[in-house]
PDB file of C-alpha atoms in Angstrom:
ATOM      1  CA  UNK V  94     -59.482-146.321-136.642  1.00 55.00           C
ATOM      2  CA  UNK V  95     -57.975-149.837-137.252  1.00 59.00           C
ATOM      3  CA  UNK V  96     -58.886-151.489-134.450  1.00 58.00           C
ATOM      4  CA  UNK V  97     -62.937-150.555-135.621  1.00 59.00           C
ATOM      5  CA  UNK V  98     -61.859-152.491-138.440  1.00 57.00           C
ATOM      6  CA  UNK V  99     -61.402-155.692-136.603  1.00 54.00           C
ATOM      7  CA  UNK V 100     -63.293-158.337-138.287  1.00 55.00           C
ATOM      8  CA  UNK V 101     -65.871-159.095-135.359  1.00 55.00           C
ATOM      9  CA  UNK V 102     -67.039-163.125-136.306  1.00 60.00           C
ATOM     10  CA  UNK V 103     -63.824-164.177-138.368  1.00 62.00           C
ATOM     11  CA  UNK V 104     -63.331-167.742-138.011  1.00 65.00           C
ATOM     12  CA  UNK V 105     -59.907-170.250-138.440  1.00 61.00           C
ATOM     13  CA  UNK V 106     -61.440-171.494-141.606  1.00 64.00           C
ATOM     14  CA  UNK V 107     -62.208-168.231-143.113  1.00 63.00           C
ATOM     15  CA  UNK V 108     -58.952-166.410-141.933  1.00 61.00           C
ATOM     16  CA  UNK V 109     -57.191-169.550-143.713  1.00 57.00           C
ATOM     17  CA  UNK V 110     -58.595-168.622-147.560  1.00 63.00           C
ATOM     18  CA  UNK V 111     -57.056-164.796-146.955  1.00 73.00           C
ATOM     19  CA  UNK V 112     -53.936-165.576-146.221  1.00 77.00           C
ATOM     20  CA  UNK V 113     -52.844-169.394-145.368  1.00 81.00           C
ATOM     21  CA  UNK V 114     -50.878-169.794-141.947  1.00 81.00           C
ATOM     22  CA  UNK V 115     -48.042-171.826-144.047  1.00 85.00           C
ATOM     23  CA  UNK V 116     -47.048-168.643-145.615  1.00 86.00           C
ATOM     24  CA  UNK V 117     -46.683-166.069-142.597  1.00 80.00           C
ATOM     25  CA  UNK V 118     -44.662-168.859-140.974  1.00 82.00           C
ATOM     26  CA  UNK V 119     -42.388-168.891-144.216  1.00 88.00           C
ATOM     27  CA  UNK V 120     -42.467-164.880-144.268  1.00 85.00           C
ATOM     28  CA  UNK V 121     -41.513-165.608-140.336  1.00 77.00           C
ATOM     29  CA  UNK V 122     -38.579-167.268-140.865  1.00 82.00           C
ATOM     30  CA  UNK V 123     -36.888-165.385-144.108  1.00 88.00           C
ATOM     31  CA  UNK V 124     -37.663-162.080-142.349  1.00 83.00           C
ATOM     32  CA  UNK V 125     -35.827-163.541-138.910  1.00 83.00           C
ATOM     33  CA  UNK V 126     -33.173-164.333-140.540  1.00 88.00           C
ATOM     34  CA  UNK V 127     -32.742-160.930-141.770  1.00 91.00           C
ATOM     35  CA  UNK V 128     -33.207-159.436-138.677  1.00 91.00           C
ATOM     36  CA  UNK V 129     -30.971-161.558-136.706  1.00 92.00           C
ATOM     37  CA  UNK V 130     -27.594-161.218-138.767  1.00 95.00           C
ATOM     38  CA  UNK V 131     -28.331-158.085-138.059  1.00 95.00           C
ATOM     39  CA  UNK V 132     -28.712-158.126-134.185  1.00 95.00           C
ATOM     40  CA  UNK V 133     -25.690-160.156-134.198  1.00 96.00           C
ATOM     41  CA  UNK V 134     -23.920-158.019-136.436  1.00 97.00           C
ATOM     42  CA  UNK V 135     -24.558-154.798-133.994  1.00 97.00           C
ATOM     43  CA  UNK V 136     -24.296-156.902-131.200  1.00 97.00           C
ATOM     44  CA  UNK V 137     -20.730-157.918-132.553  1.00 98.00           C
ATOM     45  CA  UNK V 138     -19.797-153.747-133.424  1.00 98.00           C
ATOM     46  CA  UNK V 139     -21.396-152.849-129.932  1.00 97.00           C
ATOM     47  CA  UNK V 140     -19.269-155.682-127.316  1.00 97.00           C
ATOM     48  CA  UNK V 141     -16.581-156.379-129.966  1.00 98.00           C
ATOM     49  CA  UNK V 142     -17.181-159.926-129.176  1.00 98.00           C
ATOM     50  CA  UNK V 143     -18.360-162.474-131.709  1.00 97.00           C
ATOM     51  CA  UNK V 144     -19.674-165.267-128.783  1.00 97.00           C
ATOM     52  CA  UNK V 145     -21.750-162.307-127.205  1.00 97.00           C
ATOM     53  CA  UNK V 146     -23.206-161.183-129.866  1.00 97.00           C
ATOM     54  CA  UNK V 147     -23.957-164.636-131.365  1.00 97.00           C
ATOM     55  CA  UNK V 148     -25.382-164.972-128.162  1.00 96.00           C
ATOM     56  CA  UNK V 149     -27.865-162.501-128.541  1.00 95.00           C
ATOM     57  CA  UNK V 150     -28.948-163.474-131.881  1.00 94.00           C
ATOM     58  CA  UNK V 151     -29.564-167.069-130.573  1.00 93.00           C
ATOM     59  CA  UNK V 152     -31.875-165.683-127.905  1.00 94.00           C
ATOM     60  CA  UNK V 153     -33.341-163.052-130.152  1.00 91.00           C
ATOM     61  CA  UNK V 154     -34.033-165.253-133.428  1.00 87.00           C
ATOM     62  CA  UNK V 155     -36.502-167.581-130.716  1.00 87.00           C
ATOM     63  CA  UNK V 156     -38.437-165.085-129.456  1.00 90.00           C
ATOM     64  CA  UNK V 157     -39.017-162.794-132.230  1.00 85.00           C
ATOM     65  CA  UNK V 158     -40.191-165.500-134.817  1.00 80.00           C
ATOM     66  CA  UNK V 159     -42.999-166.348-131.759  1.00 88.00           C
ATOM     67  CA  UNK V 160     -43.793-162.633-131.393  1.00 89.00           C
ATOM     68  CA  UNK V 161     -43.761-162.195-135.419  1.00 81.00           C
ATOM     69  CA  UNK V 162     -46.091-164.966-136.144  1.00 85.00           C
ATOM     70  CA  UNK V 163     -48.643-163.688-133.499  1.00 90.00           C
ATOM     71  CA  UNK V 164     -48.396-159.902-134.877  1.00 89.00           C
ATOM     72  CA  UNK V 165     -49.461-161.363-138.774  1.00 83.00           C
ATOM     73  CA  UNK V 166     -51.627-163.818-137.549  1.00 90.00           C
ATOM     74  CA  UNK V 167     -53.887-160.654-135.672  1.00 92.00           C
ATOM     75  CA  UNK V 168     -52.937-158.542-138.834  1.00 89.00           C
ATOM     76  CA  UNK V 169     -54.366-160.788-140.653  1.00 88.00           C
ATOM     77  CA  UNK V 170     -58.098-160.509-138.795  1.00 90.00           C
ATOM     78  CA  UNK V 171     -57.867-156.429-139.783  1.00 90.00           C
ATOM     79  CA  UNK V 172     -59.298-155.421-143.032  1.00 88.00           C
ATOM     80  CA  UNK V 173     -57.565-152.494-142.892  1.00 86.00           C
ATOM     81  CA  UNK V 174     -56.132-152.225-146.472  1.00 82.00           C
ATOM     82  CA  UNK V 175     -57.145-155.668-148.043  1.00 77.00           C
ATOM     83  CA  UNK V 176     -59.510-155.435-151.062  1.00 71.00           C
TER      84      UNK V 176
END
């Protein structure tokens, strides 16, 4: 199971040498801006109004980059699939 493969005494500085914090905040931030042109985009088809729906993506492109960044960052302890 995955979550047996948890490392159990994985430190900052160790976790930093796999895969440097820098780059899952740059992964973060191109993969948000995928994701919200296309919440606005079916927000926009869905209320058929632009404000709305650029609404949403305002809201959405905040909280998702926090959740993202949390989500690699714990990924990133699992050993599941690296070499």
């Amino acid at each position: 199971m995955i979550l047996d493969q948890v490392k159990s005494k994985t430190t900052y500085k160790k976790d930093r040498t796999s895969e440097k914090p820098l780059r899952s905040i740059l992964k973060t931030v191109s993969w948000r801006i995928v994701g919200t042109i296309d919440t606005i985009v079916i927000s926009w088809v869905l209320t058929g109004e632009i404000e709305t729906a650029l609404a949403i993506g305002s809201v959405e492109l905040v909280t998702k980059m926090i959740l993202y960044f949390g989500h690699e960052r714990l990924w990133n302890m699992i050993s599941f699939g690296k070499e």
